CSV table of C-alpha atoms and ligand atoms in Angstrom, one decimal:
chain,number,residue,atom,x,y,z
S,1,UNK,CA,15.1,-28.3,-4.2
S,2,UNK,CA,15.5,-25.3,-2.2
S,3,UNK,CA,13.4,-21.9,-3.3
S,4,UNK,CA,13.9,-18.8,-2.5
S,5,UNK,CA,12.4,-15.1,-3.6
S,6,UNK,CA,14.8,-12.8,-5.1
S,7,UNK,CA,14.2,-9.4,-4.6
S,8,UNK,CA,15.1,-5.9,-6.8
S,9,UNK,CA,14.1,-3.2,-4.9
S,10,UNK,CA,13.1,-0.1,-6.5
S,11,UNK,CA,13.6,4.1,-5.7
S,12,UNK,CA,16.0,2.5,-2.9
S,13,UNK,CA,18.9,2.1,-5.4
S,14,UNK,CA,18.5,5.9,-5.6
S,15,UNK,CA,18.8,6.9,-1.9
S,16,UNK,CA,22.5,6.9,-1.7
S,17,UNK,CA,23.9,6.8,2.1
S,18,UNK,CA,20.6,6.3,3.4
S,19,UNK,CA,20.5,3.0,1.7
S,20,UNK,CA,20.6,0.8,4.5
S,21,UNK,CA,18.2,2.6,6.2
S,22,UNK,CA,15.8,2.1,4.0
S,23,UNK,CA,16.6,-1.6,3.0
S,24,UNK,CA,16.3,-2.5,6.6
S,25,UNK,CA,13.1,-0.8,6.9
S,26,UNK,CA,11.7,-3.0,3.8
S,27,UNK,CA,13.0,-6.1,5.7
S,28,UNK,CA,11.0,-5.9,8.5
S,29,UNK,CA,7.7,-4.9,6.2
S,30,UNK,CA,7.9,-8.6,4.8
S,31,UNK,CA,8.8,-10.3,7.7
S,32,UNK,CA,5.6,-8.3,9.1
S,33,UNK,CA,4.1,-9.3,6.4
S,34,UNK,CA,5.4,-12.7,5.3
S,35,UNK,CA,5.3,-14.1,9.7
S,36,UNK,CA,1.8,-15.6,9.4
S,37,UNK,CA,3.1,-17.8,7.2
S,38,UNK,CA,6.2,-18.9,9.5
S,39,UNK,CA,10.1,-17.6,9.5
S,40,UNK,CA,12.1,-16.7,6.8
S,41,UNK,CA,15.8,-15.3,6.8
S,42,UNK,CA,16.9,-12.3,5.1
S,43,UNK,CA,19.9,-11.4,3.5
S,44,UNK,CA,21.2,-8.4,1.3
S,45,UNK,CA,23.8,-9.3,-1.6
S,46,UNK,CA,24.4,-6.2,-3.7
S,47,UNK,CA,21.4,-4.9,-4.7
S,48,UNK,CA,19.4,-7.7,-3.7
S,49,UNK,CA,17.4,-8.8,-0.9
S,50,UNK,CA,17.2,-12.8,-0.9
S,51,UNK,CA,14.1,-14.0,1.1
S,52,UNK,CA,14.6,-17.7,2.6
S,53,UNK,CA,11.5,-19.6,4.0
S,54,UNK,CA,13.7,-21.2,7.4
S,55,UNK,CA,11.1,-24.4,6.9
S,56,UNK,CA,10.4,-26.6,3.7
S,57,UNK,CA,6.6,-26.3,4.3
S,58,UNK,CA,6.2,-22.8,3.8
S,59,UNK,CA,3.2,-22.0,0.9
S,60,UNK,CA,5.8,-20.1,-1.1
S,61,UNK,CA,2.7,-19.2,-3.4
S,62,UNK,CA,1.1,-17.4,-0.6
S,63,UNK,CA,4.7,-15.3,0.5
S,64,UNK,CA,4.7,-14.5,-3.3
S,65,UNK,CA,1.7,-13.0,-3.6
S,66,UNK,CA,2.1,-11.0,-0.4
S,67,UNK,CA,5.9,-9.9,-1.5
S,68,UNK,CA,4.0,-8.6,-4.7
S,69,UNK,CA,2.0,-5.6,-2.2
S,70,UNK,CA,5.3,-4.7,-0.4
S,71,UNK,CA,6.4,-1.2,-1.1
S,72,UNK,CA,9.5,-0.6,-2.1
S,73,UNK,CA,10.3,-3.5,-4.5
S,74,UNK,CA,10.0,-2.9,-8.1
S,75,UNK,CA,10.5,-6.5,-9.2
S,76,UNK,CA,11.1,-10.1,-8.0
S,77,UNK,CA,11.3,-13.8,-9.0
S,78,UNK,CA,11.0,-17.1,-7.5
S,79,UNK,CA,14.3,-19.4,-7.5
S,80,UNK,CA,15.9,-22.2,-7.1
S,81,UNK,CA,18.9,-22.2,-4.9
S,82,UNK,CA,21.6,-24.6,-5.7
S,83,UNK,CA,25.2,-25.3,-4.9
S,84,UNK,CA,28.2,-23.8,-6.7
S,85,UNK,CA,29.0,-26.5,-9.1
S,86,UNK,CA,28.4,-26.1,-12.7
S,87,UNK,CA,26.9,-29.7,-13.6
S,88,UNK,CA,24.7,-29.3,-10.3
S,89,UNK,CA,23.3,-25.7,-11.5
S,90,UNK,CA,23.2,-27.1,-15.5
S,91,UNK,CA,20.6,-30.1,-14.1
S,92,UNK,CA,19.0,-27.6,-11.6
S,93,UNK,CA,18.1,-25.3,-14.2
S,94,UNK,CA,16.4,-27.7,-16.5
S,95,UNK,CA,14.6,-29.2,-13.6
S,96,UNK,CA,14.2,-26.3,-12.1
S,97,UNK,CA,12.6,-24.8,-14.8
S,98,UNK,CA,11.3,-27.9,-17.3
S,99,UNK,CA,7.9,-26.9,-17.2
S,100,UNK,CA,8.3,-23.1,-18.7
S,101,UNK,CA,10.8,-24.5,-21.3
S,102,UNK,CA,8.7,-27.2,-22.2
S,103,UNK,CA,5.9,-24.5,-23.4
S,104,UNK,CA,8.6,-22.3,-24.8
S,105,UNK,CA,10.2,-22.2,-28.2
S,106,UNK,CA,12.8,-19.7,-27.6
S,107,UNK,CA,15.1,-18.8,-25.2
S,108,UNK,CA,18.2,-17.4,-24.1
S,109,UNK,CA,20.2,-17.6,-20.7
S,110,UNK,CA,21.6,-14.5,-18.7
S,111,UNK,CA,24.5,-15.2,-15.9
S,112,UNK,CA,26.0,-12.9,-13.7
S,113,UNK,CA,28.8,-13.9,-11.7
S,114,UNK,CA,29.1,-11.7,-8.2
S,115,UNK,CA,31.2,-14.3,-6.9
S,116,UNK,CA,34.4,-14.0,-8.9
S,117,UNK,CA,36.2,-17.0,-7.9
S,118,UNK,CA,33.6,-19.4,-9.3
S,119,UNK,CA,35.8,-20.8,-12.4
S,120,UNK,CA,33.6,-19.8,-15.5
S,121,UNK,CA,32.8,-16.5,-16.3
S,122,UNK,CA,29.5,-14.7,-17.1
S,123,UNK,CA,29.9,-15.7,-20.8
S,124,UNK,CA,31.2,-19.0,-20.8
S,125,UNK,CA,28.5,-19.9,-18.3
S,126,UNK,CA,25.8,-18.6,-20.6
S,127,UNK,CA,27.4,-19.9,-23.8
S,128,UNK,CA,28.0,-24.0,-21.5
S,129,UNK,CA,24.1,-23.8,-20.3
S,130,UNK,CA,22.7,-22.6,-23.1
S,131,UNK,CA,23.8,-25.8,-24.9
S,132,UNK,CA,23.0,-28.3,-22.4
S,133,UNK,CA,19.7,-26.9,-22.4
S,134,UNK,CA,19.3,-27.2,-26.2
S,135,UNK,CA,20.6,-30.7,-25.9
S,136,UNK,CA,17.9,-31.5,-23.3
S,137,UNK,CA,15.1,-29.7,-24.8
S,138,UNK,CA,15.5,-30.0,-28.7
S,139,UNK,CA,12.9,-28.3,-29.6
S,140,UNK,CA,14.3,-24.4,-28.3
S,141,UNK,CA,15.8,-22.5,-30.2
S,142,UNK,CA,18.3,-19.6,-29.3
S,143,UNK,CA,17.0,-16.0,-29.9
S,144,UNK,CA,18.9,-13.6,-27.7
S,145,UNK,CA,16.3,-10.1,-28.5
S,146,UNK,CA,13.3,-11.8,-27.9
S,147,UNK,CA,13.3,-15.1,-26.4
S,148,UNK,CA,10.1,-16.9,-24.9
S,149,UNK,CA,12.2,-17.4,-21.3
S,150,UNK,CA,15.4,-16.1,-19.7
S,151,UNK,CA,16.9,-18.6,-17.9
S,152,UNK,CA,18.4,-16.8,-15.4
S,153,UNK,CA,21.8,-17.9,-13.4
S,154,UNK,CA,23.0,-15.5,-10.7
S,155,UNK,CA,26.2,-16.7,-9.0
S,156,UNK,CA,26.4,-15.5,-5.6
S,157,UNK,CA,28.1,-15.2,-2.6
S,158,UNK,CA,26.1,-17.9,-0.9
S,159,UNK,CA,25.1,-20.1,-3.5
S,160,UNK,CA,23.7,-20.0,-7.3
S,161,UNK,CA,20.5,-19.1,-8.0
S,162,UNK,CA,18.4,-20.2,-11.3
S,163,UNK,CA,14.9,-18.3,-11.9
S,164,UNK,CA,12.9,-17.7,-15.0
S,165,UNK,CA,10.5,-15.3,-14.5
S,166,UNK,CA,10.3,-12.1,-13.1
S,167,UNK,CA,7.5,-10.2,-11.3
S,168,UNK,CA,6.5,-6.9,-11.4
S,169,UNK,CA,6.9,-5.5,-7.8
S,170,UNK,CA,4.6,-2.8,-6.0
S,171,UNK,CA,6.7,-0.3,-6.5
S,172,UNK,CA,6.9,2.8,-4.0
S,173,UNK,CA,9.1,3.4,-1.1
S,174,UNK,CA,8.8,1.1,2.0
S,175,UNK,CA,6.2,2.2,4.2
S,176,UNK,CA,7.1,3.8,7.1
S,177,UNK,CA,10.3,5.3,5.1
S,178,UNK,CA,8.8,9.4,4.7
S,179,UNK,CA,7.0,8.8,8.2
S,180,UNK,CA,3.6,8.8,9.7
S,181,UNK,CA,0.0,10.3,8.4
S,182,UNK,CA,-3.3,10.3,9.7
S,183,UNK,CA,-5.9,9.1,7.3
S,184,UNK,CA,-9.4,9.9,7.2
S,185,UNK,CA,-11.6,7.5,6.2
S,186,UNK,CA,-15.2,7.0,5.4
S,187,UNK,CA,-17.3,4.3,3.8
S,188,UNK,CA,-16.9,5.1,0.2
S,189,UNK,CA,-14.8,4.6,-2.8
S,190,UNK,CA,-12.1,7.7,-2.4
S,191,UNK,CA,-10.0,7.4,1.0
S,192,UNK,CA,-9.1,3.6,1.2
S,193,UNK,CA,-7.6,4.6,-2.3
S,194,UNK,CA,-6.3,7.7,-0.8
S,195,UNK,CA,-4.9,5.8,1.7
S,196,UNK,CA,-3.1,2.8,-0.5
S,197,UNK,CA,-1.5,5.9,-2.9
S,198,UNK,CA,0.4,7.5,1.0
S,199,UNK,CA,1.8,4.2,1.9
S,200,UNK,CA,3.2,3.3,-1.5
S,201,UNK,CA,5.1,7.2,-1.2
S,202,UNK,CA,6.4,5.2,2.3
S,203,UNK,CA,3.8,7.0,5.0
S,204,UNK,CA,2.7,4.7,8.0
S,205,UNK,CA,-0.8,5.1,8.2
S,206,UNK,CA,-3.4,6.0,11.2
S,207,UNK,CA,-6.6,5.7,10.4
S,208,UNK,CA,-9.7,8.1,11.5
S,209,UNK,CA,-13.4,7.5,11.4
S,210,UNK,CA,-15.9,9.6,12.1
S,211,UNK,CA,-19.2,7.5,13.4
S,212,UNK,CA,-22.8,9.5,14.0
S,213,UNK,CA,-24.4,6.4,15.8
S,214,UNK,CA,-27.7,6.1,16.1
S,215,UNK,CA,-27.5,8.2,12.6
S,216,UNK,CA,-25.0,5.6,11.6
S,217,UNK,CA,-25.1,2.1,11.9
S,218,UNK,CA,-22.8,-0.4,13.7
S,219,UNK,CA,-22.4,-2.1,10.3
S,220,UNK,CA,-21.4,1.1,9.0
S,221,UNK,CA,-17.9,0.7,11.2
S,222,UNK,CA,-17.5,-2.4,10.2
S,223,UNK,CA,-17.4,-2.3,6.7
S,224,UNK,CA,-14.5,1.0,7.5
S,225,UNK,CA,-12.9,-2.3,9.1
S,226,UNK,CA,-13.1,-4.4,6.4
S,227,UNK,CA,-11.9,-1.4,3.6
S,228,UNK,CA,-8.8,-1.0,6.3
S,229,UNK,CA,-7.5,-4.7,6.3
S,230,UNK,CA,-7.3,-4.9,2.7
S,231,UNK,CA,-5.0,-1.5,2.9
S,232,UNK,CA,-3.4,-3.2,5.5
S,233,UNK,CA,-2.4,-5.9,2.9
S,234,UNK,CA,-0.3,-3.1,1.2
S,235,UNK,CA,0.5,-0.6,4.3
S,236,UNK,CA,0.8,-3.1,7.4
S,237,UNK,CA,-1.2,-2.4,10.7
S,238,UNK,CA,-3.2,0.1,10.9
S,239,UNK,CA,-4.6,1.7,14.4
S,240,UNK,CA,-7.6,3.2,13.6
S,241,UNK,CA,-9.6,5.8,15.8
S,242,UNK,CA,-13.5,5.9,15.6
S,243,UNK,CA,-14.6,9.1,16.9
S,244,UNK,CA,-17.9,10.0,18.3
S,245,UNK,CA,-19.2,12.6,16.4
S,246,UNK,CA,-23.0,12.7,17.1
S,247,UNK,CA,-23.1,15.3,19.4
S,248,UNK,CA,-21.0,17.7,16.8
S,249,UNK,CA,-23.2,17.1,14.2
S,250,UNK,CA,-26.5,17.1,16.0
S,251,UNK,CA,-24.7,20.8,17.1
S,252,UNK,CA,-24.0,21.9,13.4
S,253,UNK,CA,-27.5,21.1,12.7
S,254,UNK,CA,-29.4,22.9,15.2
S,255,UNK,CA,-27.2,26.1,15.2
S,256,UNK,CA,-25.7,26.8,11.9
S,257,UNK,CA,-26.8,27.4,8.7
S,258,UNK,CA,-27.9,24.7,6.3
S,259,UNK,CA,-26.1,25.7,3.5
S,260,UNK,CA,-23.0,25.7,5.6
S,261,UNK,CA,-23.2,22.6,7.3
S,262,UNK,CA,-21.0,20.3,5.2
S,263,UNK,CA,-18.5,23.1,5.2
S,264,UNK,CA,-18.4,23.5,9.5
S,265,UNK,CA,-18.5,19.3,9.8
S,266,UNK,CA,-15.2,18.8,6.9
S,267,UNK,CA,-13.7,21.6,9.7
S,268,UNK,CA,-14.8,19.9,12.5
S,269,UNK,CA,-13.1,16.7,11.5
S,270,UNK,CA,-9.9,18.2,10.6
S,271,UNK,CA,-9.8,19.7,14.2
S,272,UNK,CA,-10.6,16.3,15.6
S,273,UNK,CA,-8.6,14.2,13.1
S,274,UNK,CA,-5.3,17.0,13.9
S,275,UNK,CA,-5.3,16.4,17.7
S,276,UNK,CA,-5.3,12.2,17.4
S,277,UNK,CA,-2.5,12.7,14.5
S,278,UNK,CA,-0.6,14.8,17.3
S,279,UNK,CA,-1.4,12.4,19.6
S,280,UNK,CA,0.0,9.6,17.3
S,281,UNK,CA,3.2,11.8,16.3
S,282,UNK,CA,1.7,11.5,12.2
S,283,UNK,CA,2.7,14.4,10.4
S,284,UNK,CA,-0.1,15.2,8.1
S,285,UNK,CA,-3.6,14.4,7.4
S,286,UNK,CA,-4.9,12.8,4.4
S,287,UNK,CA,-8.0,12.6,2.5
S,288,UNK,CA,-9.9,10.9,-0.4
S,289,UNK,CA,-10.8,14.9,-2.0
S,290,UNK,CA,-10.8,15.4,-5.8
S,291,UNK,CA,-11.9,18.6,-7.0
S,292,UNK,CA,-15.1,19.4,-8.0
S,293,UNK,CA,-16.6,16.1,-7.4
S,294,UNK,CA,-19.4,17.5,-4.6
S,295,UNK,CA,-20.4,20.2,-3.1
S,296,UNK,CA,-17.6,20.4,-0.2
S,297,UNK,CA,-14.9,19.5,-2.9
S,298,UNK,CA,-15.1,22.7,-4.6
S,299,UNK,CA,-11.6,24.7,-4.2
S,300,UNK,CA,-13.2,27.7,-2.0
S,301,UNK,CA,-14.8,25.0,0.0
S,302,UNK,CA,-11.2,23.4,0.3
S,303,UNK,CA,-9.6,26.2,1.0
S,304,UNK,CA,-12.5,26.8,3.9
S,305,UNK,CA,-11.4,23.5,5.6
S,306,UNK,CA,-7.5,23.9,4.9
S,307,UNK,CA,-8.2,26.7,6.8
S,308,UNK,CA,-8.3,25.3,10.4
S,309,UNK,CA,-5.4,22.9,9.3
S,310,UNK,CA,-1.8,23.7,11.0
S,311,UNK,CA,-0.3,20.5,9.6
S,312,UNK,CA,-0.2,19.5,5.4
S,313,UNK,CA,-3.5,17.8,4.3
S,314,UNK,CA,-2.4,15.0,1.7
S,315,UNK,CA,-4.8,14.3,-1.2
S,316,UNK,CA,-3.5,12.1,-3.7
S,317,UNK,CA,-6.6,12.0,-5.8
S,318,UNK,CA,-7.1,16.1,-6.2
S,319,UNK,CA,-6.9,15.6,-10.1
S,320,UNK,CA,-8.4,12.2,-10.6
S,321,UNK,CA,-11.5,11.2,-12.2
S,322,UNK,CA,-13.8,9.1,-10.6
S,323,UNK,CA,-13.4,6.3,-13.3
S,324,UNK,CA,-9.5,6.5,-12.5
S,325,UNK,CA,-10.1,5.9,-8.9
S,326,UNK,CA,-12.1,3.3,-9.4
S,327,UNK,CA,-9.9,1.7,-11.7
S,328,UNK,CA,-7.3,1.7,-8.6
S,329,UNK,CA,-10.2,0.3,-6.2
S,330,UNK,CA,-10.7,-2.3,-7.9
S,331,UNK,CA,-7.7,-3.3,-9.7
S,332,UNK,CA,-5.0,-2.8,-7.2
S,333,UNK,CA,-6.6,-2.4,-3.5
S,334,UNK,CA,-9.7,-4.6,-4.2
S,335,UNK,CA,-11.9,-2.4,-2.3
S,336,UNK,CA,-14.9,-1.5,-4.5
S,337,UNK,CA,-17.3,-4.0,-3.7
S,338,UNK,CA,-16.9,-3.1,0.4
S,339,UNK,CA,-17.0,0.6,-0.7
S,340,UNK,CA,-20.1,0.1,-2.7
S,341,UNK,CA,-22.1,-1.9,0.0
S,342,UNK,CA,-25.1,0.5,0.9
S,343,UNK,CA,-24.4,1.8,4.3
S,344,UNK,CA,-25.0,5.2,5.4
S,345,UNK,CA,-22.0,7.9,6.3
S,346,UNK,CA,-22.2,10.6,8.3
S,347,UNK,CA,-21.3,12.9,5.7
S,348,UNK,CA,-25.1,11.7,4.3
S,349,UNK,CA,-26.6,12.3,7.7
S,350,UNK,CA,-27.5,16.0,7.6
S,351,UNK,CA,-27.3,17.0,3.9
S,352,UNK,CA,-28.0,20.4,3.4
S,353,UNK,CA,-30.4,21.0,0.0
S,354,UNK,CA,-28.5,23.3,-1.0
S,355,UNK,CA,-25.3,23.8,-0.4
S,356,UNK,CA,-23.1,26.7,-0.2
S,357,UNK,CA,-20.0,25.9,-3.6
S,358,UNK,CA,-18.2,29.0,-3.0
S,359,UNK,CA,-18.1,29.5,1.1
S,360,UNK,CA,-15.4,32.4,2.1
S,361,UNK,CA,-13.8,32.0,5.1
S,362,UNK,CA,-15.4,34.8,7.1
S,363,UNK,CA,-18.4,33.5,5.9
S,364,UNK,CA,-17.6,30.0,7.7
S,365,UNK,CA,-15.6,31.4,10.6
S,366,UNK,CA,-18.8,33.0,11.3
S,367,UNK,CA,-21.4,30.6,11.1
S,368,UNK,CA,-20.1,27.9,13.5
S,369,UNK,CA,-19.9,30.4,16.2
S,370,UNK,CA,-23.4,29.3,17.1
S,371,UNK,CA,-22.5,27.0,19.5
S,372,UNK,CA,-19.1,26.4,21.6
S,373,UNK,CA,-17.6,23.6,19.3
S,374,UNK,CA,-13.8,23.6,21.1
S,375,UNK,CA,-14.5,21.2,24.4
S,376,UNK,CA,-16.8,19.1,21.9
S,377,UNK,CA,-13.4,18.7,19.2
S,378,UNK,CA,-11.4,17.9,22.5
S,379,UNK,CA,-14.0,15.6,23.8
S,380,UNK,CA,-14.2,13.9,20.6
S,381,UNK,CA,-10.6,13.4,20.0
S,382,UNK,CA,-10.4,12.2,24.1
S,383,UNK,CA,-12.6,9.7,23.4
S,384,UNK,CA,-11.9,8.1,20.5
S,385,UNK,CA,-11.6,4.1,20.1
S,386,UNK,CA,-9.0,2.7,19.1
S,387,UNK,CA,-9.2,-0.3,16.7
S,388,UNK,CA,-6.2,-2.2,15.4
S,389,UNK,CA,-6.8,-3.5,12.0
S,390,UNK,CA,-4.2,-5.9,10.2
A,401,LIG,P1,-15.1,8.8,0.0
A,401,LIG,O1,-15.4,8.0,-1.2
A,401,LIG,O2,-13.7,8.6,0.5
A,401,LIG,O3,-16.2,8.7,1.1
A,401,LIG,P2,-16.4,11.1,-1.1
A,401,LIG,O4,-16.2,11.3,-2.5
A,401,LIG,O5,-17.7,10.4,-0.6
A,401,LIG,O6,-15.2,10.3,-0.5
A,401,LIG,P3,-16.8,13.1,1.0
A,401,LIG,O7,-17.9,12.3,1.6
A,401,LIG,O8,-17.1,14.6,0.7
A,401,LIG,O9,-16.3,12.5,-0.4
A,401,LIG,O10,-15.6,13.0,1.9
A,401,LIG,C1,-14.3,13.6,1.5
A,401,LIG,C2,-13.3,13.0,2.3
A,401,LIG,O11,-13.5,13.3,3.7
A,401,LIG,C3,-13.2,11.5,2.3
A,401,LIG,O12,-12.4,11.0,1.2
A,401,LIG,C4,-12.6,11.1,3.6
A,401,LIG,O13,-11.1,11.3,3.5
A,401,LIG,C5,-13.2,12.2,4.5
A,401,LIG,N1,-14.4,11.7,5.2
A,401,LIG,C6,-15.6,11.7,4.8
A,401,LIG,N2,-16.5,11.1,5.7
A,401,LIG,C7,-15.7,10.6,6.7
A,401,LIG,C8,-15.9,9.9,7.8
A,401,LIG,N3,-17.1,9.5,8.2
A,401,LIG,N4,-14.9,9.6,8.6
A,401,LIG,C9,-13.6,9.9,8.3
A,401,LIG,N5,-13.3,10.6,7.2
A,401,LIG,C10,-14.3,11.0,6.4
A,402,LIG,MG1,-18.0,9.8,1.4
């Protein structure tokens, strides 16, 4: 029996002419996503995508599991494709899906009939399998509100298609669909979250890391490396940019003031992290902030580092509470146990004791001009690595 995944996608019912667009553009996301697996072909009937494995040997479990972290798709289902003749679909269906009705004791069937030559109509075909499925399996019952399974029976263009079933899709808009953005991420909890909540709205994602070695560790890096694939599992590839920062810091540190340093380095990096996002045409920057939760988080400390920032500055979890991004780390990107591995960031490196919660601007403008920062930002973005992750 030939199986296939069906798939609804979700906002792009809504987009109107650019439809196509934006159906194409969640194609080529699964076959990104789906080609380690082998070939599939892809077709678009209606409002549905139909996803076709091009060999028999395919692990359909594995292409369902990845279809379920493409954005873009608000629901799915596995079927059984089978040819347009009524007693073939009748015995496809209870093979199909014996197992499910076995364990059931209600059901109902739903048919819809795109292909309006086929000789029954929607009705009659629910009204003909729903009885041979009663005769097979004599312990169902009907109930039409509230059954245990729908047996689904889509007739198509191309051939009928029977699926029980169906999944709960990602939801979003397919990445790549509002553009390009430059995240920046650390070690911790916050940005791969950040990150995961810009590529379900349909942003691409860059990726910048700001290392302090010797201050930071080479295992620091590579646990950024590790958060970033499992994004990747939702966003696709990912080119990330680890940035040199030492000599920065080490500069804060000797000629600012301590109560300003965390203030100059979130400026620093926004300078850095703006000329690589020009550099890789992303239109806007996005971090893992939430108000309030440190020092540098406070909104006159926001407003401090927005200041130096000529291009939006996403942060999708500004009114989240920790336990709410955790929630989201753990549940859907599967990142907290990397993010809570104990390596040190360079945020951690120079911690002030005490630092400033309500910085003005002048106040900040005026304390990094203790040393000549500008060639160091240009240096820093000039020399970045690049990694590609996923
Ligand atoms: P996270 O859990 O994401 O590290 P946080 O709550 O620890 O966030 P901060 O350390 O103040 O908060 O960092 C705030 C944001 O600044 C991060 O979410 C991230 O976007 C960015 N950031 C912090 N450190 C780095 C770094 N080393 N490289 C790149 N971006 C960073
Ligand atoms: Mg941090």
């Amino acid at each position: 029996m030939k199986e296939v995944i069906l798939i609804k996608n979700g906002e792009l019912a809504l987009k109107g002419l650019n439809r196509r667009t934006f159906e194409d553009m969640l194609i080529k996301n699964m076959k990104n996503r789906l080609r380690s697996l082998g070939d599939f072909t892809f077709e678009v009937q209606q409002s549905t995508i139909i996803a076709q494995p091009d060999s028999e040997d395919i692990d359909l479990d594995q292409a369902v599991e990845r279809v379920g972290r493409v954005f873009g798709i608000a629901a799915f289902s596995r079927a059984a494709a089978c040819e347009k003749d009524f007693q073939k679909i009748l015995s496809c269906a209870a093979e199909y899906l014996e197992e499910d009705l076995e364990g059931a004791s209600t059901f109902k069937v739903e048919a819809k009939r795109s292909d309006k030559k086929f000789p029954l109509t929607s009705p009659e075909i629910c009204r003909e399998a729903g009885g041979y499925l009663l005769n097979k399996f004599p312990h169902l019952t009907v109930d039409v509100h509230n059954p245990d399974i729908t047996v689904n029976i889509e007739i198509r263009d191309t051939a009928a298609f029977i699926h029980g079933r169906q999944i709960k899709g990602a939801g979003g808009m397919p990445t790549g669909s509002s553009g390009k953005a430059c995240l920046l991420i650390s070690g911790g909890i916050d940005s791969p979250v950040a990150g995961y909540m810009m590529a379900k709205r349909g942003l691409s994602l860059t990726a910048v890391h700001f290392a302090s070695p010797p201050y930071t560790s080479e295992k620091a890096e590579q646990k950024v490396h590790r958060l970033l694939e499992r994004v990747t599992r939702f966003s696709g590839r990912i080119g990330l940019w680890v940035v040199h920062f030492t000599e920065i810091q080490e500069n804060i540190k000797d000629n600012c003031p301590e109560e300003m340093f965390t203030v100059i380095m979130r400026r620093m990096m926004m300078r850095v992290a703006q000329l690589i996002a020009q550099r890789e045409n992303a239109g806007a920057l996005i971090t893992g902030e939430s108000v309030g939760q440190v020092a540098s988080q406070t909104m006159p400390a926001i407003a401090c580092t927005d200041a130096v920032c000529e291009i939006p500055v996403f942060r999708p979890l500004i009114g989240m509470d920790k336990d709410e991004v955790i929630d989201i780390a753990r549940n859907k990107t599967d990142t907290f146990d990397l993010s809570v591995l104990p390596y040190e960031d360079c945020c951690t490196v120079f911690t002030p004791r005490h630092p400033r919660t309500r910085p003005t601007l002048d106040y900040a403008e005026k304390a990094e001009t203790g040393f000549d920062w500008r060639p160091m930002v240009e240096e820093a973005a000039r020399t970045a690595r690049l990694v590609v992750i996923g």
